[in-house]
Amino acid sequence: MHLTKQVIADLENRYRAHLINSLSGFKSANLVGTQDSNGQTNLAIVSSVFHLGAHPPLVGMIIRPHSVPRHTLENLLATKQYTINHVNKDIYCKAHQTSARYDKDESEFDATGLSTEYLNGFTAPFVKESKLKYALELKEHHHLAINGTELIIGEITDIYLDEACLQEDGFVDIEAIGTVAVSGLDSYHVTERLARLAYAKK
Amino acid sequence: MHLTKQVIADLENRYRAHLINSLSGFKSANLVGTQDSNGQTNLAIVSSVFHLGAHPPLVGMIIRPHSVPRHTLENLLATKQYTINHVNKDIYCKAHQTSARYDKDESEFDATGLSTEYLNGFTAPFVKESKLKYALELKEHHHLAINGTELIIGEITDIYLDEACLQEDGFVDIEAIGTVAVSGLDSYHVTERLARLAYAKK
């Protein structure tokens, strides 16, 4: 089956959103925790978190200012602090629910029943139920004029994880802690390891 | 277990690479196909492809110019054309092998046994063994000075997929076609769907 540029352009908007969101492959499932200067907390599920570099430890994510997580963007630009928390199979329904259009004065923590956790003086809230989470300091944001999205780049300053999932070489077994993957806009998946492969040589 | 910024900075380089690469969550597994102006083909596994927007249909990816896929970067900057091909469970070992340091005049297609496929006059090669693939036109590239990586943004112009995996609402069942997910630097996973969830409302 071949879909041409014209066919894609002529698709109904919601259909195209489902289709194009499926094409990048499996996506990460993370909850981004922030709070504003008054301590009002916010939590948003984000499927666009990606590895940017290990040294310094940098993570990128894309935020659509005109869709739901605008409070996230406002808070992290104002406070420069946020947390990223892996979504696991026990909390994926609550995590998905954070994408509803809550008002600024409603916390997604309260609305979904997820718990705030404050660690070592960091002002942004972590998700207590998440088994792998880290604190980030905002380093850069780039407005991508091509479609009005924002690229957010943060540096990892503190990592919290279960020692049992950290392997000898630094690899974290995120499957063992039930971290889920996303496909499309709304499909959640657990995983089954095929293999870890050796560093490829000619 | 709490790893502080100083602990992270003091880690051995390879250990830190494994650790930090695990933190973003599950990653997409894609093969990027290009060729140079002489028709020399190149194929590189990339785990940083991400959805950027549906309308226009945009996909981003991060390339490290100083690591292996430099031929990919050169080719796509020169020709403005590339293909993205989902890695499935039947080809993930060959896909991983494309990350070895082949010379410019060696094609990863030949070296790994994956097959080129040319579709509808598009000059960049597709991977015949991939069950979901699309053609892209380079729209923008941004040098991210913070760590010397390149953000590549392309527009999807043609999509090729098996009609059986395309659902009524536009969602593509990438699990059904065996698309794999990556964690860390070298771990490959198949998936098992938990659920598709309804659009979240208050």
Short mmCIF file of C-alpha atoms in Angstrom, two decimals:
data_model
loop_
_atom_site.label_atom_id
_atom_site.label_comp_id
_atom_site.label_asym_id
_atom_site.label_seq_id
_atom_site.Cartn_x
_atom_site.Cartn_y
_atom_site.Cartn_z
CA MET A 1 0.00 0.00 0.00
CA HIS A 2 1.42 3.36 -1.08
CA LEU A 3 0.24 6.66 0.39
CA THR A 4 1.47 9.63 -1.60
CA LYS A 5 2.09 13.15 -0.32
CA GLN A 6 -1.24 14.27 -1.77
CA VAL A 7 -3.14 11.38 -0.20
CA ILE A 8 -1.55 12.20 3.18
CA ALA A 9 -2.40 15.90 2.83
CA ASP A 10 -6.04 15.07 2.04
CA LEU A 11 -6.60 12.80 5.05
CA GLU A 12 -9.04 13.83 7.75
CA ASN A 13 -7.07 15.50 10.58
CA ARG A 14 -7.60 12.93 13.34
CA TYR A 15 -6.91 10.03 10.95
CA ARG A 16 -3.68 11.67 9.84
CA ALA A 17 -2.67 12.28 13.47
CA HIS A 18 -3.08 8.58 14.27
CA LEU A 19 -1.23 7.53 11.12
CA ILE A 20 1.75 9.88 11.35
CA ASN A 21 2.15 9.33 15.08
CA SER A 22 2.53 5.62 14.35
CA LEU A 23 5.38 6.05 11.90
CA SER A 24 8.30 6.98 14.14
CA GLY A 25 8.11 3.57 15.86
CA PHE A 26 7.89 2.85 19.57
CA LYS A 27 8.08 5.90 21.79
CA SER A 28 9.10 6.44 25.37
CA ALA A 29 6.41 6.98 28.02
CA ASN A 30 7.35 9.55 30.61
CA LEU A 31 5.63 11.82 33.09
CA VAL A 32 7.07 15.32 33.31
CA GLY A 33 6.66 16.91 36.74
CA THR A 34 6.83 20.66 37.31
CA GLN A 35 5.46 23.28 39.64
CA ASP A 36 5.00 27.01 39.37
CA SER A 37 6.47 29.62 41.72
CA ASN A 38 3.40 29.27 43.98
CA GLY A 39 3.90 25.53 44.40
CA GLN A 40 1.01 24.55 42.10
CA THR A 41 2.06 21.18 40.70
CA ASN A 42 1.61 19.91 37.15
CA LEU A 43 2.12 16.49 35.60
CA ALA A 44 2.02 15.68 31.87
CA ILE A 45 2.57 12.49 29.93
CA VAL A 46 5.11 13.06 27.17
CA SER A 47 6.01 10.52 24.46
CA SER A 48 8.72 12.60 22.82
CA VAL A 49 11.52 12.38 25.39
CA PHE A 50 14.72 11.32 23.65
CA HIS A 51 18.38 10.73 24.48
CA LEU A 52 20.57 13.60 23.31
CA GLY A 53 23.95 12.79 24.82
CA ALA A 54 25.65 11.06 27.73
CA HIS A 55 28.47 13.49 28.56
CA PRO A 56 27.10 15.91 29.58
CA PRO A 57 23.94 13.87 30.29
CA LEU A 58 21.31 15.57 28.12
CA VAL A 59 17.72 14.71 27.33
CA GLY A 60 15.50 16.39 24.76
CA MET A 61 11.73 16.56 24.42
CA ILE A 62 9.24 18.21 22.11
CA ILE A 63 6.34 20.21 23.49
CA ARG A 64 3.41 21.48 21.49
CA PRO A 65 2.59 24.85 23.09
CA HIS A 66 -0.95 24.84 21.79
CA SER A 67 -1.87 21.41 23.06
CA VAL A 68 -2.29 20.19 26.59
CA PRO A 69 1.11 20.43 28.31
CA ARG A 70 1.31 24.23 28.07
CA HIS A 71 1.41 24.48 31.87
CA THR A 72 4.45 22.22 31.79
CA LEU A 73 6.17 24.58 29.37
CA GLU A 74 5.29 27.68 31.39
CA ASN A 75 6.49 26.09 34.62
CA LEU A 76 9.76 24.79 33.32
CA LEU A 77 10.62 28.05 31.58
CA ALA A 78 9.87 29.91 34.82
CA THR A 79 11.59 27.59 37.28
CA LYS A 80 14.20 25.87 35.03
CA GLN A 81 13.52 22.64 36.92
CA TYR A 82 11.57 19.52 35.97
CA THR A 83 11.49 15.82 36.60
CA ILE A 84 11.14 12.91 34.19
CA ASN A 85 9.51 9.77 35.56
CA HIS A 86 9.19 6.46 33.68
CA VAL A 87 5.62 5.26 33.19
CA ASN A 88 5.26 1.62 34.21
CA LYS A 89 2.51 -0.91 33.62
CA ASP A 90 0.92 -0.25 37.03
CA ILE A 91 0.32 3.44 36.35
CA TYR A 92 -0.10 3.78 32.59
CA CYS A 93 -3.85 4.46 32.76
CA LYS A 94 -3.37 7.24 35.31
CA ALA A 95 -0.44 8.56 33.28
CA HIS A 96 -2.59 8.70 30.12
CA GLN A 97 -5.30 10.56 32.03
CA THR A 98 -2.89 13.47 32.68
CA SER A 99 -3.39 14.39 29.01
CA ALA A 100 -6.93 15.65 29.71
CA ARG A 101 -7.39 19.41 29.66
CA TYR A 102 -7.12 20.28 33.31
CA ASP A 103 -7.11 23.92 34.31
CA LYS A 104 -3.99 25.61 35.63
CA ASP A 105 -5.24 25.44 39.22
CA GLU A 106 -6.00 21.72 39.02
CA SER A 107 -3.07 19.41 39.68
CA GLU A 108 -2.91 16.28 37.52
CA PHE A 109 -1.48 14.54 40.59
CA ASP A 110 -4.74 15.08 42.47
CA ALA A 111 -6.92 14.43 39.43
CA THR A 112 -5.31 11.09 38.59
CA GLY A 113 -4.35 9.79 42.03
CA LEU A 114 -0.61 9.76 41.38
CA SER A 115 1.53 10.90 44.33
CA THR A 116 4.01 13.74 44.53
CA GLU A 117 7.42 13.00 45.99
CA TYR A 118 10.02 15.68 46.83
CA LEU A 119 13.62 14.53 46.89
CA ASN A 120 16.76 16.19 48.25
CA GLY A 121 15.53 19.76 48.02
CA PHE A 122 14.65 19.70 44.32
CA THR A 123 11.60 21.92 43.87
CA ALA A 124 9.89 20.06 41.03
CA PRO A 125 7.80 17.06 42.09
CA PHE A 126 8.66 13.45 41.25
CA VAL A 127 6.07 10.70 40.80
CA LYS A 128 6.29 8.39 43.79
CA GLU A 129 4.89 5.40 41.87
CA SER A 130 7.59 5.63 39.17
CA LYS A 131 10.56 3.30 39.59
CA LEU A 132 13.06 5.27 37.51
CA LYS A 133 13.12 9.06 37.69
CA TYR A 134 15.53 11.92 37.40
CA ALA A 135 15.85 15.63 38.00
CA LEU A 136 16.68 18.01 35.17
CA GLU A 137 17.87 21.55 34.88
CA LEU A 138 16.63 23.38 31.77
CA LYS A 139 19.60 24.20 29.53
CA GLU A 140 18.08 25.41 26.26
CA HIS A 141 14.82 25.70 24.42
CA HIS A 142 14.52 26.15 20.69
CA HIS A 143 11.38 27.29 18.95
CA LEU A 144 10.98 25.16 15.84
CA ALA A 145 9.30 27.58 13.47
CA ILE A 146 8.54 24.84 10.96
CA ASN A 147 5.53 23.73 13.02
CA GLY A 148 5.47 25.86 16.16
CA THR A 149 6.79 23.22 18.55
CA GLU A 150 9.40 23.73 21.26
CA LEU A 151 12.52 21.63 21.66
CA ILE A 152 13.43 21.49 25.34
CA ILE A 153 16.92 20.38 26.34
CA GLY A 154 17.71 19.54 29.95
CA GLU A 155 20.72 18.26 31.85
CA ILE A 156 20.24 15.34 34.21
CA THR A 157 21.40 16.29 37.70
CA ASP A 158 20.12 13.45 39.90
CA ILE A 159 18.99 9.90 39.09
CA TYR A 160 16.80 7.73 41.34
CA LEU A 161 16.45 4.05 40.57
CA ASP A 162 16.22 0.60 42.10
CA GLU A 163 19.73 -0.78 42.40
CA ALA A 164 18.47 -4.22 41.32
CA CYS A 165 17.79 -2.98 37.77
CA LEU A 166 21.26 -1.44 37.29
CA GLN A 167 23.59 -3.90 35.59
CA GLU A 168 27.35 -4.21 35.87
CA ASP A 169 28.09 -2.18 32.74
CA GLY A 170 25.72 0.70 33.52
CA PHE A 171 22.78 -0.65 31.48
CA VAL A 172 19.45 -0.22 33.25
CA ASP A 173 16.96 -3.06 32.74
CA ILE A 174 13.90 -0.89 32.20
CA GLU A 175 11.89 -3.94 31.11
CA ALA A 176 12.38 -5.50 34.56
CA ILE A 177 10.80 -2.45 36.23
CA GLY A 178 7.79 -2.56 33.90
CA THR A 179 8.52 0.59 31.90
CA VAL A 180 6.06 0.78 29.00
CA ALA A 181 6.40 1.89 25.40
CA VAL A 182 3.86 3.91 23.40
CA SER A 183 2.82 3.58 19.78
CA GLY A 184 0.66 6.07 17.96
CA LEU A 185 -1.34 8.40 20.16
CA ASP A 186 -2.84 5.96 22.63
CA SER A 187 -1.40 2.43 22.51
CA TYR A 188 0.64 1.17 25.48
CA HIS A 189 2.92 -1.86 25.43
CA VAL A 190 5.06 -3.92 27.74
CA THR A 191 8.14 -5.51 26.22
CA GLU A 192 9.94 -8.83 25.96
CA ARG A 193 13.69 -8.76 25.39
CA LEU A 194 15.04 -10.40 22.26
CA ALA A 195 18.70 -9.86 23.16
CA ARG A 196 21.40 -7.44 24.07
CA LEU A 197 23.80 -7.40 21.14
CA ALA A 198 27.55 -6.93 21.26
CA TYR A 199 29.13 -3.68 20.04
CA ALA A 200 29.15 -4.08 16.25
CA LYS A 201 32.50 -4.53 14.51
CA LYS A 202 33.40 -4.97 10.87
CA MET B 1 19.60 4.46 44.92
CA HIS B 2 20.55 8.10 44.28
CA LEU B 3 23.18 9.11 41.74
CA THR B 4 24.20 12.74 42.10
CA LYS B 5 25.53 15.03 39.40
CA GLN B 6 29.07 14.52 40.71
CA VAL B 7 28.72 10.73 40.77
CA ILE B 8 27.43 10.82 37.18
CA ALA B 9 30.29 13.06 36.06
CA ASP B 10 32.86 10.74 37.63
CA LEU B 11 31.59 7.56 35.97
CA GLU B 12 33.75 5.72 33.45
CA ASN B 13 32.72 6.85 29.93
CA ARG B 14 31.29 3.58 28.62
CA TYR B 15 29.41 2.94 31.87
CA ARG B 16 27.89 6.42 31.72
CA ALA B 17 26.92 5.90 28.06
CA HIS B 18 25.01 2.73 28.96
CA LEU B 19 23.37 4.37 31.96
CA ILE B 20 22.28 7.64 30.37
CA ASN B 21 21.11 5.92 27.18
CA SER B 22 18.76 3.83 29.35
CA LEU B 23 17.06 6.81 30.96
CA SER B 24 14.93 8.19 28.15
CA GLY B 25 12.87 4.97 28.06
CA PHE B 26 12.12 2.77 25.07
CA LYS B 27 13.40 4.10 21.77
CA SER B 28 12.38 3.56 18.17
CA ALA B 29 14.49 1.29 15.97
CA ASN B 30 14.84 2.54 12.44
CA LEU B 31 17.18 2.11 9.51
CA VAL B 32 17.99 5.30 7.63
CA GLY B 33 18.76 4.74 3.93
CA THR B 34 20.69 7.24 1.83
CA GLN B 35 22.96 7.32 -1.16
CA ASP B 36 25.52 9.78 -2.44
CA SER B 37 25.50 11.48 -5.83
CA ASN B 38 27.44 8.53 -7.30
CA GLY B 39 24.84 6.01 -6.17
CA GLN B 40 26.93 4.63 -3.29
CA THR B 41 24.35 3.45 -0.75
CA ASN B 42 24.48 3.78 3.02
CA LEU B 43 22.34 2.32 5.78
CA ALA B 44 22.47 3.26 9.47
CA ILE B 45 20.47 2.15 12.48
CA VAL B 46 19.15 5.18 14.36
CA SER B 47 17.35 5.03 17.72
CA SER B 48 16.60 8.74 17.94
CA VAL B 49 13.85 9.11 15.32
CA PHE B 50 10.90 10.95 16.89
CA HIS B 51 7.50 12.28 15.88
CA LEU B 52 7.54 16.04 15.42
CA GLY B 53 4.14 16.77 13.92
CA ALA B 54 1.36 15.33 11.79
CA HIS B 55 0.37 18.29 9.64
CA PRO B 56 2.72 18.78 7.90
CA PRO B 57 3.99 15.23 8.56
CA LEU B 58 7.41 15.84 10.17
CA VAL B 59 9.91 13.50 11.74
CA GLY B 60 13.04 14.47 13.65
CA MET B 61 16.21 12.58 14.42
CA ILE B 62 19.50 13.28 16.15
CA ILE B 63 22.79 12.45 14.47
CA ARG B 64 26.18 12.50 16.14
CA PRO B 65 28.53 13.71 13.40
CA HIS B 66 31.58 12.23 15.05
CA SER B 67 30.17 8.75 15.49
CA VAL B 68 29.33 6.17 12.88
CA PRO B 69 26.47 7.56 10.78
CA ARG B 70 28.52 10.46 9.38
CA HIS B 71 28.02 9.09 5.85
CA THR B 72 24.30 9.28 6.45
CA LEU B 73 24.60 12.95 7.39
CA GLU B 74 26.80 13.78 4.40
CA ASN B 75 24.46 11.99 2.01
CA LEU B 76 21.26 13.51 3.26
CA LEU B 77 22.69 17.02 3.34
CA ALA B 78 23.91 16.53 -0.25
CA THR B 79 20.82 14.86 -1.73
CA LYS B 80 18.06 16.08 0.65
CA GLN B 81 16.48 12.64 0.41
CA TYR B 82 16.41 9.72 2.83
CA THR B 83 14.26 6.81 3.83
CA ILE B 84 13.21 5.57 7.27
CA ASN B 85 12.52 1.85 7.59
CA HIS B 86 11.15 0.13 10.72
CA VAL B 87 13.40 -2.54 12.16
CA ASN B 88 11.45 -5.74 12.83
CA LYS B 89 12.31 -8.86 14.81
CA ASP B 90 13.47 -10.73 11.69
CA ILE B 91 16.19 -8.20 10.84
CA TYR B 92 17.26 -6.62 14.12
CA CYS B 93 20.65 -8.36 14.21
CA LYS B 94 21.49 -7.21 10.70
CA ALA B 95 20.18 -3.75 11.56
CA HIS B 96 22.44 -3.55 14.64
CA GLN B 97 25.42 -4.61 12.52
CA THR B 98 25.04 -1.45 10.37
CA SER B 99 26.50 0.46 13.36
CA ALA B 100 29.98 -0.99 12.70
CA ARG B 101 32.54 1.42 11.23
CA TYR B 102 32.29 0.63 7.54
CA ASP B 103 34.21 2.79 5.12
CA LYS B 104 32.49 5.21 2.77
CA ASP B 105 32.88 2.86 -0.21
CA GLU B 106 31.39 -0.10 1.66
CA SER B 107 27.60 -0.31 1.64
CA GLU B 108 26.00 -1.52 4.85
CA PHE B 109 23.40 -3.20 2.62
CA ASP B 110 26.07 -5.50 1.17
CA ALA B 111 27.89 -5.92 4.48
CA THR B 112 24.80 -6.99 6.42
CA GLY B 113 22.78 -8.79 3.74
CA LEU B 114 19.85 -6.40 3.80
CA SER B 115 18.36 -5.63 0.37
CA THR B 116 17.96 -2.28 -1.35
CA GLU B 117 14.58 -1.44 -2.83
CA TYR B 118 13.89 1.58 -5.06
CA LEU B 119 10.32 2.81 -5.14
CA ASN B 120 8.55 5.21 -7.48
CA GLY B 121 11.63 7.10 -8.62
CA PHE B 122 12.83 8.13 -5.14
CA THR B 123 16.62 8.13 -5.25
CA ALA B 124 17.36 7.01 -1.68
CA PRO B 125 17.16 3.26 -1.07
CA PHE B 126 14.51 1.57 1.06
CA VAL B 127 15.09 -1.66 2.98
CA LYS B 128 13.16 -4.41 1.24
CA GLU B 129 12.85 -6.51 4.41
CA SER B 130 11.18 -3.67 6.37
CA LYS B 131 7.38 -3.77 6.55
CA LEU B 132 6.79 -0.08 7.23
CA LYS B 133 8.90 2.53 5.48
CA TYR B 134 8.64 6.05 4.19
CA ALA B 135 10.43 8.60 2.05
CA LEU B 136 11.54 11.94 3.47
CA GLU B 137 12.64 15.23 2.09
CA LEU B 138 15.13 17.10 4.27
CA LYS B 139 13.53 20.34 5.51
CA GLU B 140 15.91 21.67 8.17
CA HIS B 141 18.97 20.78 10.15
CA HIS B 142 19.99 22.49 13.34
CA HIS B 143 23.43 22.22 14.87
CA LEU B 144 22.98 21.81 18.62
CA ALA B 145 26.06 23.54 19.96
CA ILE B 146 25.46 22.22 23.46
CA ASN B 147 26.95 18.85 22.51
CA GLY B 148 27.78 19.01 18.80
CA THR B 149 24.86 16.90 17.58
CA GLU B 150 22.67 17.62 14.57
CA LEU B 151 18.88 17.76 14.66
CA ILE B 152 17.56 16.64 11.29
CA ILE B 153 13.95 17.44 10.36
CA GLY B 154 12.33 15.79 7.37
CA GLU B 155 8.89 15.82 5.78
CA ILE B 156 7.27 12.50 4.96
CA THR B 157 6.39 12.37 1.27
CA ASP B 158 5.48 8.72 0.66
CA ILE B 159 4.46 5.92 3.04
CA TYR B 160 4.65 2.20 2.24
CA LEU B 161 2.93 -0.27 4.52
CA ASP B 162 0.92 -3.46 4.63
CA GLU B 163 -2.76 -2.54 4.44
CA ALA B 164 -3.55 -5.24 7.03
CA CYS B 165 -1.79 -3.26 9.79
CA LEU B 166 -3.64 0.01 9.07
CA GLN B 167 -6.68 0.33 11.31
CA GLU B 168 -9.94 2.15 10.65
CA ASP B 169 -8.92 5.31 12.51
CA GLY B 170 -5.46 5.63 10.93
CA PHE B 171 -3.58 3.87 13.75
CA VAL B 172 -0.89 1.51 12.45
CA ASP B 173 -0.46 -1.69 14.45
CA ILE B 174 3.34 -1.71 14.46
CA GLU B 175 3.36 -4.54 17.01
CA ALA B 176 1.59 -6.81 14.49
CA ILE B 177 4.36 -6.28 11.94
CA GLY B 178 7.07 -7.09 14.50
CA THR B 179 8.56 -3.61 14.87
CA VAL B 180 11.07 -3.68 17.73
CA ALA B 181 11.95 -1.19 20.45
CA VAL B 182 15.44 -0.40 21.76
CA SER B 183 16.61 0.29 25.29
CA GLY B 184 20.03 1.56 26.17
CA LEU B 185 22.66 1.12 23.50
CA ASP B 186 22.12 -2.48 22.53
CA SER B 187 18.95 -4.08 23.92
CA TYR B 188 16.17 -5.05 21.50
CA HIS B 189 12.59 -5.85 22.49
CA VAL B 190 9.35 -7.05 20.97
CA THR B 191 6.17 -5.76 22.57
CA GLU B 192 2.85 -6.93 23.95
CA ARG B 193 -0.06 -4.48 23.90
CA LEU B 194 -1.64 -3.56 27.20
CA ALA B 195 -4.42 -1.46 25.65
CA ARG B 196 -5.33 1.40 23.44
CA LEU B 197 -6.83 4.05 25.70
CA ALA B 198 -9.59 6.48 24.86
CA TYR B 199 -8.83 10.18 24.38
CA ALA B 200 -8.53 11.50 27.94
CA LYS B 201 -11.25 13.84 29.20
CA LYS B 202 -11.72 15.58 32.52
#
